[in-house]
GROMACS .gro file of N, CA and C in nm:
model
  216
    1THR      N    1  -4.701 -11.022   3.599
    1THR     CA    2  -4.728 -11.010   3.727
    1THR      C    3  -4.807 -11.204   3.787
    2THR      N    4  -4.879 -11.311   3.858
    2THR     CA    5  -4.923 -11.392   3.869
    2THR      C    6  -5.027 -11.430   3.872
    3ASP      N    7  -5.120 -11.526   3.925
    3ASP     CA    8  -5.198 -11.538   4.060
    3ASP      C    9  -5.149 -11.541   4.157
    4GLU      N   10  -5.020 -11.576   4.239
    4GLU     CA   11  -5.017 -11.540   4.342
    4GLU      C   12  -5.001 -11.447   4.384
    5THR      N   13  -4.888 -11.353   4.312
    5THR     CA   14  -4.854 -11.244   4.320
    5THR      C   15  -4.973 -11.119   4.317
    6LEU      N   16  -5.073 -11.167   4.280
    6LEU     CA   17  -5.132 -11.095   4.265
    6LEU      C   18  -5.261 -11.099   4.384
    7ARG      N   19  -5.267 -11.226   4.425
    7ARG     CA   20  -5.283 -11.246   4.571
    7ARG      C   21  -5.247 -11.199   4.653
    8GLU      N   22  -5.129 -11.194   4.650
    8GLU     CA   23  -5.038 -11.163   4.787
    8GLU      C   24  -5.059 -11.016   4.800
    9ALA      N   25  -5.047 -10.872   4.647
    9ALA     CA   26  -5.061 -10.804   4.735
    9ALA      C   27  -5.212 -10.719   4.768
   10PHE      N   28  -5.275 -10.794   4.705
   10PHE     CA   29  -5.455 -10.755   4.719
   10PHE      C   30  -5.461 -10.815   4.869
   11SER      N   31  -5.438 -10.901   4.937
   11SER     CA   32  -5.457 -11.026   5.048
   11SER      C   33  -5.382 -10.857   5.181
   12ALA      N   34  -5.370 -10.759   5.195
   12ALA     CA   35  -5.294 -10.694   5.280
   12ALA      C   36  -5.394 -10.578   5.296
   13TYR      N   37  -5.513 -10.621   5.243
   13TYR     CA   38  -5.677 -10.500   5.185
   13TYR      C   39  -5.762 -10.580   5.257
   14GLY      N   40  -5.756 -10.714   5.285
   14GLY     CA   41  -5.894 -10.808   5.298
   14GLY      C   42  -5.900 -10.937   5.243
   15ASN      N   43  -5.992 -10.952   5.317
   15ASN     CA   44  -5.933 -11.177   5.238
   15ASN      C   45  -6.034 -11.163   5.094
   16VAL      N   46  -5.880 -11.208   5.048
   16VAL     CA   47  -5.972 -11.223   4.930
   16VAL      C   48  -5.985 -11.339   4.855
   17LEU      N   49  -6.109 -11.369   4.862
   17LEU     CA   50  -6.155 -11.528   4.769
   17LEU      C   51  -6.172 -11.550   4.683
   18ASP      N   52  -6.129 -11.486   4.573
   18ASP     CA   53  -6.080 -11.510   4.439
   18ASP      C   54  -5.969 -11.439   4.330
   19SER      N   55  -5.897 -11.470   4.323
   19SER     CA   56  -5.772 -11.397   4.230
   19SER      C   57  -5.733 -11.447   4.063
   20ILE      N   58  -5.701 -11.369   3.985
   20ILE     CA   59  -5.711 -11.415   3.857
   20ILE      C   60  -5.589 -11.301   3.752
   21VAL      N   61  -5.495 -11.409   3.645
   21VAL     CA   62  -5.468 -11.305   3.562
   21VAL      C   63  -5.471 -11.399   3.435
   22MET      N   64  -5.554 -11.291   3.369
   22MET     CA   65  -5.602 -11.319   3.245
   22MET      C   66  -5.495 -11.339   3.120
   23ARG      N   67  -5.499 -11.420   3.025
   23ARG     CA   68  -5.395 -11.532   3.026
   23ARG      C   69  -5.461 -11.561   2.918
   24ASP      N   70  -5.341 -11.489   2.773
   24ASP     CA   71  -5.379 -11.501   2.585
   24ASP      C   72  -5.406 -11.688   2.557
   25ARG      N   73  -5.539 -11.690   2.565
   25ARG     CA   74  -5.548 -11.904   2.539
   25ARG      C   75  -5.400 -11.953   2.401
   26GLU      N   76  -5.376 -11.872   2.299
   26GLU     CA   77  -5.282 -11.953   2.267
   26GLU      C   78  -5.123 -11.936   2.288
   27THR      N   79  -5.101 -11.779   2.395
   27THR     CA   80  -4.952 -11.816   2.389
   27THR      C   81  -4.957 -11.861   2.601
   28GLY      N   82  -5.063 -11.822   2.621
   28GLY     CA   83  -5.073 -11.856   2.774
   28GLY      C   84  -4.952 -11.720   2.810
   29ARG      N   85  -4.922 -11.629   2.763
   29ARG     CA   86  -4.912 -11.495   2.816
   29ARG      C   87  -5.000 -11.365   2.887
   30SER      N   88  -4.984 -11.285   2.993
   30SER     CA   89  -5.038 -11.214   2.997
   30SER      C   90  -5.163 -11.126   2.973
   31ARG      N   91  -5.273 -11.110   2.954
   31ARG     CA   92  -5.319 -10.999   2.867
   31ARG      C   93  -5.289 -10.894   2.945
   32GLY      N   94  -5.276 -10.826   3.028
   32GLY     CA   95  -5.267 -10.672   3.074
   32GLY      C   96  -5.385 -10.671   3.218
   33PHE      N   97  -5.398 -10.804   3.261
   33PHE     CA   98  -5.557 -10.723   3.357
   33PHE      C   99  -5.602 -10.877   3.408
   34GLY      N  100  -5.608 -10.824   3.529
   34GLY     CA  101  -5.686 -10.966   3.587
   34GLY      C  102  -5.834 -10.842   3.713
   35PHE      N  103  -5.821 -11.017   3.783
   35PHE     CA  104  -5.974 -10.992   3.892
   35PHE      C  105  -5.910 -11.026   4.006
   36VAL      N  106  -6.014 -10.953   4.090
   36VAL     CA  107  -5.958 -10.999   4.256
   36VAL      C  108  -6.098 -10.934   4.297
   37THR      N  109  -6.140 -11.116   4.374
   37THR     CA  110  -6.286 -11.031   4.442
   37THR      C  111  -6.265 -11.082   4.632
   38TYR      N  112  -6.313 -10.969   4.678
   38TYR     CA  113  -6.276 -10.969   4.797
   38TYR      C  114  -6.450 -11.006   4.912
   39SER      N  115  -6.436 -11.064   5.018
   39SER     CA  116  -6.506 -11.105   5.095
   39SER      C  117  -6.662 -10.986   5.071
   40THR      N  118  -6.603 -10.901   5.095
   40THR     CA  119  -6.698 -10.762   5.155
   40THR      C  120  -6.612 -10.636   5.066
   41GLN      N  121  -6.776 -10.553   5.055
   41GLN     CA  122  -6.767 -10.387   4.970
   41GLN      C  123  -6.613 -10.314   5.025
   42GLN      N  124  -6.617 -10.286   5.228
   42GLN     CA  125  -6.523 -10.238   5.261
   42GLN      C  126  -6.411 -10.267   5.205
   43GLU      N  127  -6.366 -10.426   5.174
   43GLU     CA  128  -6.278 -10.442   5.161
   43GLU      C  129  -6.206 -10.411   5.004
   44ALA      N  130  -6.263 -10.379   4.930
   44ALA     CA  131  -6.241 -10.383   4.789
   44ALA      C  132  -6.261 -10.233   4.760
   45ASP      N  133  -6.301 -10.165   4.867
   45ASP     CA  134  -6.278 -10.003   4.886
   45ASP      C  135  -6.146 -10.009   4.916
   46GLY      N  136  -6.119 -10.061   5.013
   46GLY     CA  137  -6.018  -9.999   5.080
   46GLY      C  138  -5.887 -10.035   5.019
   47ALA      N  139  -5.887 -10.140   4.924
   47ALA     CA  140  -5.778 -10.156   4.763
   47ALA      C  141  -5.776 -10.071   4.654
   48ILE      N  142  -5.937 -10.018   4.679
   48ILE     CA  143  -5.912  -9.964   4.538
   48ILE      C  144  -5.842  -9.795   4.553
   49SER      N  145  -5.882  -9.777   4.721
   49SER     CA  146  -5.877  -9.660   4.715
   49SER      C  147  -5.673  -9.630   4.754
   50THR      N  148  -5.623  -9.726   4.803
   50THR     CA  149  -5.501  -9.736   4.819
   50THR      C  150  -5.414  -9.788   4.778
   51LEU      N  151  -5.492  -9.903   4.652
   51LEU     CA  152  -5.384  -9.971   4.515
   51LEU      C  153  -5.393  -9.872   4.423
   52ASN      N  154  -5.458  -9.795   4.380
   52ASN     CA  155  -5.489  -9.764   4.256
   52ASN      C  156  -5.417  -9.696   4.254
   53GLU      N  157  -5.336  -9.648   4.068
   53GLU     CA  158  -5.235  -9.594   4.049
   53GLU      C  159  -5.009  -9.632   4.106
   54GLN      N  160  -5.069  -9.709   4.194
   54GLN     CA  161  -4.920  -9.769   4.249
   54GLN      C  162  -4.843  -9.866   4.170
   55GLU      N  163  -4.783  -9.916   4.187
   55GLU     CA  164  -4.661 -10.008   4.096
   55GLU      C  165  -4.688 -10.176   4.155
   56LEU      N  166  -4.700 -10.235   4.079
   56LEU     CA  167  -4.665 -10.351   4.108
   56LEU      C  168  -4.637 -10.490   4.036
   57ASP      N  169  -4.560 -10.519   4.012
   57ASP     CA  170  -4.420 -10.644   3.965
   57ASP      C  171  -4.383 -10.491   3.848
   58GLY      N  172  -4.345 -10.342   3.901
   58GLY     CA  173  -4.252 -10.281   3.815
   58GLY      C  174  -4.361 -10.234   3.704
   59ARG      N  175  -4.470 -10.209   3.714
   59ARG     CA  176  -4.618 -10.174   3.627
   59ARG      C  177  -4.754 -10.124   3.735
   60ARG      N  178  -4.731  -9.941   3.711
   60ARG     CA  179  -4.872  -9.863   3.770
   60ARG      C  180  -4.961  -9.947   3.700
   61ILE      N  181  -5.028 -10.005   3.830
   61ILE     CA  182  -5.200 -10.079   3.767
   61ILE      C  183  -5.316  -9.926   3.808
   62LYS      N  184  -5.438 -10.009   3.715
   62LYS     CA  185  -5.545  -9.926   3.740
   62LYS      C  186  -5.577 -10.045   3.823
   63VAL      N  187  -5.674  -9.993   3.936
   63VAL     CA  188  -5.693 -10.080   4.032
   63VAL      C  189  -5.904 -10.033   3.996
   64ASN      N  190  -5.962 -10.058   3.986
   64ASN     CA  191  -6.121 -10.022   3.936
   64ASN      C  192  -6.257 -10.163   4.052
   65LEU      N  193  -6.365 -10.090   3.973
   65LEU     CA  194  -6.472 -10.217   4.039
   65LEU      C  195  -6.487 -10.238   3.860
   66ALA      N  196  -6.540 -10.391   3.904
   66ALA     CA  197  -6.485 -10.470   3.728
   66ALA      C  198  -6.621 -10.417   3.644
   67ASN      N  199  -6.654 -10.398   3.584
   67ASN     CA  200  -6.877 -10.402   3.513
   67ASN      C  201  -6.873 -10.511   3.452
   68ALA      N  202  -6.984 -10.529   3.477
   68ALA     CA  203  -7.045 -10.655   3.456
   68ALA      C  204  -7.088 -10.638   3.286
   69ARG      N  205  -7.037 -10.775   3.246
   69ARG     CA  206  -7.056 -10.812   3.067
   69ARG      C  207  -7.152 -10.742   3.088
   70THR      N  208  -7.218 -10.745   2.934
   70THR     CA  209  -7.367 -10.706   2.871
   70THR      C  210  -7.369 -10.805   2.771
   71GLY      N  211  -7.485 -10.877   2.738
   71GLY     CA  212  -7.487 -10.949   2.563
   71GLY      C  213  -7.459 -10.870   2.493
   72GLY      N  214  -7.384 -10.937   2.376
   72GLY     CA  215  -7.381 -10.822   2.333
   72GLY      C  216  -7.366 -10.883   2.100
   0.00000   0.00000   0.00000
């Protein structure tokens, strides 16, 4: 999945402000997860409830709210 296909899939559920597939710094390969930012919580909730456990580019995806990173 690319940044563009991720945005495409999620834009059906609201106004996507940002979308990114996380990549390995050394190889450039996908790390298997990404982030999508919506303009409202309602749009995010709709995408979560609709897309969680669905298939995207041949892989079943988990969609949930991101947890804030804590200092470590």
